[in-house]
XYZ file of C-alpha atoms in Angstrom:
606
model
C 111.299 61.609 236.225
C 108.392 59.154 236.059
C 108.205 55.454 235.570
C 104.622 54.268 235.226
C 101.969 56.215 233.394
C 98.314 55.291 233.613
C 97.941 56.524 230.047
C 100.645 54.096 228.925
C 98.871 51.207 230.638
C 95.116 51.763 230.436
C 94.512 48.069 231.044
C 96.193 48.257 234.455
C 94.181 48.569 237.606
C 94.942 52.065 238.902
C 94.996 50.796 242.465
C 97.755 48.307 241.550
C 99.973 51.068 240.181
C 99.224 53.270 243.177
C 100.109 50.442 245.524
C 103.444 49.853 243.806
C 104.402 53.497 244.057
C 103.201 53.868 247.623
C 105.080 50.738 248.688
C 108.257 52.114 247.128
C 107.711 55.426 248.926
C 107.149 53.651 252.254
C 110.379 51.713 251.802
C 112.174 54.900 250.891
C 110.907 56.742 253.970
C 111.544 53.793 256.303
C 115.179 53.719 255.249
C 115.813 57.448 255.414
C 118.282 57.189 258.294
C 120.153 54.272 256.670
C 120.326 56.164 253.369
C 121.623 59.301 255.053
C 124.259 57.212 256.809
C 125.295 55.699 253.465
C 125.466 59.141 251.843
C 127.590 60.444 254.689
C 130.064 57.587 254.362
C 130.218 57.898 250.562
C 131.131 61.551 250.898
C 134.504 60.542 252.344
C 134.937 56.878 251.371
C 134.826 54.810 248.192
C 132.207 52.118 247.437
C 134.871 49.493 248.199
C 135.182 50.891 251.718
C 131.479 51.460 252.367
C 129.927 48.185 251.246
C 130.325 44.833 253.010
C 133.422 42.714 252.457
C 131.290 39.910 251.014
C 129.714 42.149 248.389
C 133.060 43.740 247.551
C 134.575 40.286 247.038
C 131.738 39.271 244.691
C 132.013 42.559 242.805
C 135.703 41.953 242.155
C 134.990 38.563 240.568
C 132.958 40.347 237.867
C 135.905 42.435 236.716
C 137.894 41.339 233.704
C 141.474 41.004 234.998
C 142.724 42.673 231.801
C 140.855 45.895 232.636
C 143.476 47.704 234.706
C 141.363 50.838 235.242
C 138.219 49.097 236.501
C 138.929 49.522 240.210
C 139.715 53.225 239.720
C 136.340 53.703 238.045
C 134.545 51.999 240.912
C 136.189 54.196 243.524
C 135.664 57.306 241.400
C 139.284 58.069 240.548
C 138.914 57.606 236.792
C 136.318 57.824 234.036
C 138.512 56.089 231.463
C 137.224 52.974 229.715
C 138.694 50.689 227.098
C 136.960 51.341 223.789
C 135.567 47.810 224.018
C 133.232 49.125 226.740
C 131.050 50.654 224.027
C 131.095 47.439 222.027
C 130.064 45.497 225.134
C 127.191 47.928 225.642
C 126.015 47.434 222.069
C 126.123 43.688 222.565
C 124.091 43.959 225.775
C 121.601 46.235 224.028
C 120.814 43.657 221.348
C 119.013 41.551 223.956
C 116.764 44.432 225.059
C 113.403 44.787 223.315
C 110.283 46.903 223.292
C 107.190 45.096 224.497
C 104.041 46.093 222.632
C 101.122 45.309 224.914
C 97.997 44.346 223.018
C 94.531 43.133 223.871
C 92.883 40.028 222.433
C 91.713 41.831 219.275
C 95.097 43.413 218.535
C 94.666 46.930 219.922
C 97.885 48.445 221.284
C 97.421 49.283 224.964
C 100.904 50.500 225.822
C 104.588 49.709 225.862
C 107.213 48.399 228.217
C 110.748 47.063 228.052
C 112.040 43.521 228.401
C 115.246 41.594 227.800
C 116.337 38.072 226.975
C 117.916 36.184 229.889
C 118.233 32.778 228.199
C 117.992 31.604 224.560
C 114.168 31.738 224.606
C 113.225 33.366 227.928
C 112.420 37.041 228.480
C 112.279 39.017 231.736
C 110.075 42.052 232.313
C 107.785 43.440 235.007
C 104.620 41.838 236.310
C 102.815 45.117 235.714
C 103.872 44.979 232.048
C 102.788 41.374 231.432
C 100.604 40.435 234.365
C 98.937 37.354 232.908
C 99.487 34.626 230.350
C 96.533 35.912 228.321
C 98.048 39.405 228.009
C 101.427 37.908 227.046
C 99.778 35.706 224.438
C 98.364 38.789 222.659
C 101.489 40.950 222.941
C 104.759 41.180 221.007
C 108.468 41.414 221.826
C 109.994 43.800 219.282
C 113.763 43.642 218.806
C 115.899 45.996 216.719
C 113.587 48.885 217.592
C 116.323 51.514 217.299
C 117.883 53.999 214.911
C 121.086 53.521 212.930
C 124.053 55.883 212.436
C 121.961 57.976 210.053
C 119.208 58.187 212.684
C 116.995 56.083 210.445
C 114.853 53.345 212.009
C 116.081 49.797 211.673
C 113.754 46.999 210.642
C 111.883 45.758 213.721
C 111.818 42.002 214.351
C 108.725 40.889 216.235
C 108.409 37.664 218.220
C 105.335 36.258 219.899
C 105.249 35.137 223.492
C 104.540 31.464 224.216
C 103.267 31.437 227.824
C 102.127 27.849 227.376
C 105.781 26.823 227.472
C 106.629 28.930 230.515
C 105.033 31.821 232.362
C 106.219 32.765 235.843
C 105.057 35.983 237.462
C 105.388 37.425 240.949
C 103.471 40.454 242.230
C 105.734 41.225 245.210
C 108.943 41.194 243.174
C 107.097 42.629 240.159
C 108.688 40.357 237.571
C 107.481 38.096 234.794
C 109.596 35.425 233.115
C 108.024 34.174 229.905
C 108.988 32.029 226.923
C 109.288 33.432 223.390
C 108.988 31.758 220.027
C 112.424 31.031 218.545
C 111.575 32.239 215.019
C 109.752 35.393 213.902
C 107.205 35.475 211.104
C 109.908 36.512 208.611
C 112.235 33.700 209.664
C 114.581 35.708 211.906
C 116.146 33.598 214.623
C 115.742 34.808 218.203
C 119.276 33.576 218.829
C 120.563 36.534 216.750
C 119.863 38.787 219.720
C 121.778 36.838 222.340
C 120.805 37.119 225.993
C 121.941 38.707 229.262
C 123.000 36.065 231.807
C 121.646 36.524 235.321
C 124.071 35.844 238.164
C 122.588 34.607 241.412
C 125.256 36.094 243.674
C 124.459 39.159 245.750
C 127.100 41.857 245.346
C 127.141 42.610 241.623
C 127.151 46.343 242.320
C 128.177 48.418 245.313
C 126.691 51.323 247.191
C 127.643 54.525 245.417
C 128.585 52.783 242.187
C 127.452 54.231 238.857
C 124.863 52.301 236.872
C 123.501 52.329 233.321
C 120.197 51.339 231.771
C 118.995 50.398 228.278
C 115.320 51.085 227.727
C 112.429 52.027 225.472
C 110.998 55.205 227.084
C 107.383 55.820 226.119
C 107.741 53.058 223.538
C 110.310 55.078 221.598
C 113.373 53.577 219.907
C 115.970 52.130 222.239
C 118.058 54.560 224.313
C 120.761 54.201 226.950
C 121.426 56.131 230.130
C 125.175 55.648 230.661
C 126.542 56.128 234.184
C 124.325 59.145 234.752
C 123.698 58.478 238.410
C 124.588 56.280 241.341
C 123.151 53.597 243.597
C 121.897 55.271 246.762
C 120.639 52.227 248.693
C 120.704 48.423 248.561
C 118.337 46.559 250.866
C 116.210 43.422 251.039
C 114.968 42.763 247.473
C 115.465 46.289 246.162
C 117.958 48.934 245.133
C 117.442 52.686 244.786
C 119.245 54.687 242.123
C 118.786 57.933 240.271
C 119.236 56.951 236.605
C 116.802 58.818 234.347
C 113.849 56.766 233.151
C 110.505 57.549 231.549
C 107.170 55.790 231.053
C 107.805 52.641 229.057
C 111.127 52.050 230.819
C 109.487 49.527 233.127
C 111.157 46.150 232.655
C 114.522 47.512 231.554
C 117.826 46.063 232.777
C 120.054 48.043 235.126
C 123.782 47.398 234.564
C 127.062 47.850 236.383
C 130.198 48.904 234.469
C 130.793 45.344 233.226
C 127.341 45.386 231.621
C 126.244 42.754 234.124
C 122.551 43.014 234.936
C 122.127 43.923 238.593
C 118.443 44.859 238.764
C 115.112 44.916 236.956
C 113.787 48.478 236.853
C 110.163 48.598 237.969
C 108.966 51.827 239.531
C 109.716 55.303 240.758
C 109.536 56.691 244.277
C 106.919 59.472 244.121
C 107.657 62.837 245.668
C 105.251 63.073 248.621
C 105.159 66.854 248.182
C 104.571 66.928 244.420
C 102.590 64.150 242.705
C 104.047 65.105 239.317
C 107.630 64.316 240.379
C 109.688 61.375 241.505
C 112.583 61.488 243.959
C 114.295 58.178 243.101
C 113.994 55.009 241.090
C 113.616 51.495 242.441
C 114.730 48.216 240.907
C 114.299 44.579 241.896
C 117.599 42.889 242.682
C 118.458 40.096 240.246
C 119.678 37.898 243.114
C 116.191 38.068 244.661
C 114.497 37.223 241.365
C 116.799 34.255 240.805
C 116.178 32.997 244.313
C 112.416 33.220 243.780
C 112.665 31.312 240.492
C 114.827 28.650 242.145
C 112.202 28.079 244.827
C 109.398 27.924 242.237
C 111.158 25.426 239.984
C 109.975 22.253 241.807
C 106.338 23.276 241.283
C 106.696 23.296 237.482
C 106.256 20.541 234.932
C 109.344 18.627 233.871
C 109.447 20.347 230.455
C 109.331 23.745 232.140
C 112.089 22.777 234.569
C 114.257 21.768 231.632
C 113.557 25.134 230.001
C 114.606 26.895 233.206
C 117.876 24.988 233.138
C 118.941 27.261 230.266
C 118.554 30.198 232.644
C 120.627 28.604 235.401
C 123.256 27.205 233.036
C 124.847 30.632 232.600
C 124.483 31.843 236.189
C 128.096 31.288 237.308
C 130.395 34.238 237.913
C 132.110 35.238 234.637
C 135.787 35.474 235.587
C 136.139 32.334 237.695
C 138.546 29.774 236.229
C 136.185 27.208 234.730
C 138.836 24.500 235.027
C 138.925 25.189 238.761
C 135.333 25.851 239.621
C 132.002 25.586 237.838
C 129.016 26.884 239.770
C 125.956 24.693 239.404
C 122.421 25.061 240.697
C 120.253 22.485 242.412
C 116.515 23.007 242.693
C 114.991 23.085 246.159
C 113.339 19.701 245.591
C 116.828 18.132 245.460
C 116.908 18.451 249.260
C 113.361 17.361 250.093
C 114.204 13.730 250.906
C 117.605 14.344 252.469
C 117.418 12.745 255.912
C 120.930 13.770 256.878
C 122.964 12.360 259.741
C 121.494 9.329 261.522
C 122.003 9.392 265.295
C 121.298 5.641 265.583
C 123.627 4.672 262.728
C 126.002 2.624 264.919
C 123.140 0.623 266.435
C 120.088 1.112 268.622
C 122.158 0.929 271.791
C 124.841 3.311 270.547
C 123.034 6.564 269.829
C 125.344 9.478 268.951
C 123.361 12.752 268.885
C 124.555 15.920 267.211
C 126.626 18.166 269.489
C 125.087 21.150 271.251
C 126.559 24.617 270.819
C 127.433 26.680 273.856
C 124.548 29.010 274.730
C 126.347 32.177 273.614
C 127.076 30.633 270.184
C 123.537 29.510 269.388
C 122.508 32.983 268.248
C 125.257 32.794 265.611
C 123.766 29.728 263.888
C 122.725 30.507 260.314
C 119.079 29.510 260.243
C 117.490 27.799 257.277
C 114.708 29.727 255.612
C 112.209 27.447 257.349
C 113.609 28.465 260.747
C 115.502 25.243 261.537
C 119.223 24.996 262.295
C 120.541 21.824 260.611
C 121.283 21.388 256.895
C 120.557 17.760 256.069
C 122.242 16.151 253.070
C 122.677 12.498 252.035
C 124.236 10.623 254.972
C 125.555 13.826 256.555
C 124.438 17.106 258.183
C 125.940 20.566 258.722
C 125.383 23.502 261.079
C 126.613 26.886 259.787
C 127.982 30.012 261.491
C 126.549 33.366 260.396
C 129.530 35.449 261.446
C 132.193 33.154 259.957
C 130.146 31.937 256.943
C 131.631 28.480 257.512
C 130.384 25.315 259.194
C 130.524 25.026 262.965
C 130.618 21.287 262.413
C 129.708 18.471 260.038
C 128.461 14.998 260.984
C 128.656 12.018 258.607
C 127.762 8.329 258.730
C 130.270 6.064 256.929
C 129.396 2.502 255.944
C 132.649 0.772 254.980
C 130.854 -2.284 253.573
C 128.843 -0.304 251.021
C 131.312 2.319 249.799
C 131.067 2.950 246.040
C 133.632 4.511 243.720
C 131.987 7.320 241.733
C 133.567 9.932 239.477
C 134.280 13.286 241.110
C 131.628 15.957 240.342
C 132.586 18.986 238.234
C 130.357 21.591 239.880
C 130.123 23.366 243.211
C 126.792 24.460 244.662
C 125.376 27.107 246.944
C 122.627 25.773 249.205
C 119.356 27.636 248.501
C 117.966 26.718 251.917
C 120.060 29.362 253.670
C 120.918 32.910 252.724
C 123.771 33.157 250.235
C 125.532 35.729 252.436
C 126.274 32.984 254.980
C 128.171 30.874 252.421
C 131.738 31.515 251.240
C 131.902 31.008 247.477
C 134.348 31.540 244.625
C 135.115 35.075 245.760
C 137.227 33.490 248.533
C 138.813 30.601 246.639
C 139.609 32.066 243.218
C 143.184 32.716 242.039
C 145.153 31.800 245.163
C 146.588 28.815 247.016
C 143.455 28.249 249.081
C 141.637 24.974 248.423
C 137.980 24.282 249.040
C 138.777 21.748 251.742
C 135.978 19.212 252.189
C 134.907 18.901 255.807
C 132.855 15.814 255.028
C 135.356 14.006 252.821
C 133.866 13.256 249.407
C 134.299 9.487 249.682
C 132.775 9.114 253.150
C 129.011 9.361 252.474
C 129.198 7.713 249.026
C 127.613 4.384 249.907
C 124.386 2.531 249.324
C 121.601 3.339 246.888
C 121.973 7.107 247.348
C 125.718 7.179 246.673
C 125.405 9.317 243.540
C 123.318 11.939 245.336
C 125.722 11.962 248.284
C 128.602 12.524 245.864
C 127.002 15.740 244.581
C 125.993 16.829 248.076
C 129.592 16.928 249.273
C 130.277 19.674 246.696
C 128.277 22.337 248.499
C 130.119 25.448 249.644
C 128.604 24.787 253.070
C 130.762 21.647 253.227
C 134.090 23.309 252.547
C 136.443 25.399 254.587
C 139.456 27.405 253.365
C 142.572 25.259 253.589
C 146.004 25.845 252.132
C 146.585 23.492 249.197
C 149.525 21.806 250.914
C 147.413 21.243 254.019
C 144.388 19.975 252.126
C 146.337 17.502 250.018
C 147.950 15.864 253.058
C 145.213 16.404 255.588
C 144.420 14.073 258.474
C 146.974 11.377 257.523
C 144.020 9.548 255.940
C 142.584 8.957 259.381
C 139.230 7.727 258.135
C 140.895 5.275 255.745
C 143.016 3.934 258.565
C 140.071 3.563 260.914
C 137.924 1.818 258.305
C 140.711 -0.517 257.276
C 142.178 -1.505 260.620
C 139.608 -1.071 263.384
C 137.369 -4.096 264.031
C 134.117 -2.177 264.148
C 130.462 -3.088 264.344
C 129.483 -3.660 260.669
C 132.426 -1.442 259.690
C 130.334 1.601 260.527
C 131.862 4.875 261.682
C 130.441 8.257 262.596
C 132.739 11.245 262.065
C 132.376 14.849 263.217
C 134.613 17.514 261.624
C 134.958 21.278 261.825
C 137.238 24.310 262.173
C 138.446 25.972 265.348
C 137.213 29.572 265.317
C 139.547 32.027 267.036
C 139.202 35.788 267.267
C 142.761 36.284 266.009
C 142.383 34.127 262.884
C 143.919 35.787 259.832
C 141.505 37.937 257.802
C 141.712 37.279 254.055
C 139.256 38.598 251.431
C 136.836 39.463 254.198
C 136.904 35.967 255.721
C 138.742 34.845 258.842
C 140.744 31.753 257.857
C 140.705 29.032 260.540
C 144.208 27.952 261.541
C 143.103 24.630 263.052
C 140.696 21.837 262.221
C 139.391 19.024 264.394
C 137.849 15.624 263.857
C 136.131 13.090 266.123
C 135.682 9.485 264.944
C 133.165 7.265 266.721
C 132.888 3.469 266.302
C 131.886 0.325 268.133
C 134.827 -1.979 268.787
C 134.812 -5.772 268.637
C 134.276 -5.968 272.400
C 131.039 -4.010 272.055
C 132.414 -0.834 273.604
C 132.145 2.499 271.891
C 135.316 4.421 271.026
C 135.459 8.188 270.410
C 138.846 9.495 269.296
C 139.574 13.166 268.675
C 142.192 14.773 266.439
C 143.491 18.262 265.853
C 145.501 19.562 262.939
C 146.979 22.997 262.232
C 147.835 25.009 259.136
C 149.174 27.958 261.100
C 152.580 27.880 259.491
C 151.019 27.844 256.014
C 148.845 30.954 256.300
C 151.141 33.538 257.824
C 150.938 35.660 254.694
C 149.425 35.568 251.247
C 152.508 33.889 249.795
C 151.648 30.752 251.761
C 155.182 29.386 252.046
C 155.227 25.620 252.391
C 155.865 24.246 255.846
C 155.440 21.035 257.793
C 152.172 20.154 259.449
C 151.279 18.047 262.440
C 148.329 15.960 263.506
C 147.551 15.499 267.180
C 145.309 13.034 268.939
C 143.682 14.933 271.778
C 140.946 14.337 274.315
C 137.364 14.920 273.185
C 137.144 17.414 276.029
C 139.941 19.416 274.357
C 137.789 19.815 271.250
C 134.818 20.862 273.382
C 136.861 23.610 275.038
C 138.309 24.842 271.740
C 135.003 24.895 269.840
C 132.229 25.531 272.359
C 130.577 22.262 271.277
C 129.185 19.772 273.787
C 129.479 16.143 272.641
C 127.719 14.803 275.716
C 128.470 11.188 276.574
C 131.171 10.833 273.893
C 133.833 12.131 276.241
C 133.239 9.054 278.416
C 134.183 6.778 275.495
C 137.461 8.561 274.787
C 140.611 6.427 275.292
C 142.335 9.620 276.441
C 139.615 10.598 278.906
C 142.024 10.216 281.815
C 143.741 13.414 280.669
C 142.080 16.047 282.795
C 144.342 19.045 282.422
C 143.103 20.988 279.418
C 144.618 24.281 278.355
C 143.103 26.992 276.199
C 145.659 26.904 273.398
C 146.667 24.290 270.874
C 150.240 23.608 271.888
C 149.532 22.923 275.567
C 146.484 20.828 274.617
C 148.634 18.348 272.643
C 148.362 14.818 273.991
C 149.618 12.473 271.316
C 151.558 13.462 268.183
C 150.522 11.340 265.187
C 153.445 10.689 262.856
C 152.177 7.400 261.438
C 148.766 5.712 261.675
C 150.169 3.287 264.229
C 150.421 6.194 266.698
C 146.629 6.411 266.931
C 145.186 5.198 270.235
C 141.681 3.719 269.816
């Protein structure tokens, strides 16, 4: 098995090809113990048992619910497919093309493989098209295959248009480039469809079978169907053993749903025999999509619009669109987000963000720039790595400037932190769990940035799993009551919200579901004194089992110190402005920590 041939790519710098192969070998050797551990587990367990719960949950969202045998195929109990599987493969294959690499005077230098990922965008390897000038001279040749009589079909050639878009990355060995929409004979590029790229990590599992459609050595299109299995998934790469040949570089690697999981790019050379390869290596699609997302702000507006066609189809395929549409926001969306304002209530009433207990700080999900706080418009969030939910949110509410804006239709992952620390549709799809806003949508929607704040509240970082009956009645509209009835300084309020994390929280779809939620509202009263009131609410009786039988709920006003004990958060001086601060006996469970049961808003003590 070989992947890159110097003879196929005479224009390539030999040292570049050597470096690619040697890097893949180093990665392979470095992960020998991990790979052996994976192989040992797969010898007795299924991919669903070996891989992480997050990846398993994502993988399940890719399965058509009408395919009753899909799970048995994944765990290796069945090789039966609906006949439509072959039709789906043919459809996927239409988007795969042979790339004829030419120099500036038209000489053919070699071949590779590429595939459409948007109506006019093609993905291949950097080492296939390493510059705009090479792309400009080369061709994408579709329909390069044989028919039922083993006769060649008529090839349809399209020119690359790197002037419209050309993105390449050496480390991830990919190139994304624009194509002309019409060939010289008038054929529409749209006839060949495209393969949507999903940003989520978890589209295939350790030990799962994969397929590939390719043009080996520039020959007519072939397919390797479920020949071999994924042996390792790590960082930006996967290893697998599907047969490939020179010219296969740039081909898509598929799972059983014909979802593209990787971009094939090189082989792992056998250190004992330079003529052989011991594995293949592909670039994970989630890593490529993340790289493109981060590059988007550096592009011209026309190029960003062109990229939107790539992101438009990046939502998981079997999520109810009426319930959840996954959108994508470029990294520059967040650049001017100042987040929560500690001096919002006035210069003499500073309310800093809470501090986490020392043993919890290591569990904070860091941003990719190394910081700990996700700043949005008028609010901020700190995330937990282990729970994949927010430790707390902090929002500034200006009652005098609130604006009524239509509810957004999309939910967003935040690209500033790793996707694995965010619970997405794999948790909320097809059940009675709501995406409960921690920062209520209406709260930060004020002032000139109201529209941006509206979108910001629809990040998965800002939601926590709540039973629908809990979410629809939650908090007795505490914020509304406070804004309407309390005589505050400029009608301004600061609100902290979050879940109570307990070790015995119910595990559902790989996520521990918090049974309790807390809220602290801070304001300045008419007499100039600050007031900090704390509340606790439970959904314990709603989440005892997956049937989620309806039950009553209660809201409690508790001391701020109660919340500190339950959460490991330190709110500093706020506890001294709590009307219930005289309560000194604090227990370690919810029931004995109850101070004041809230049945109507008039029960609130401010």
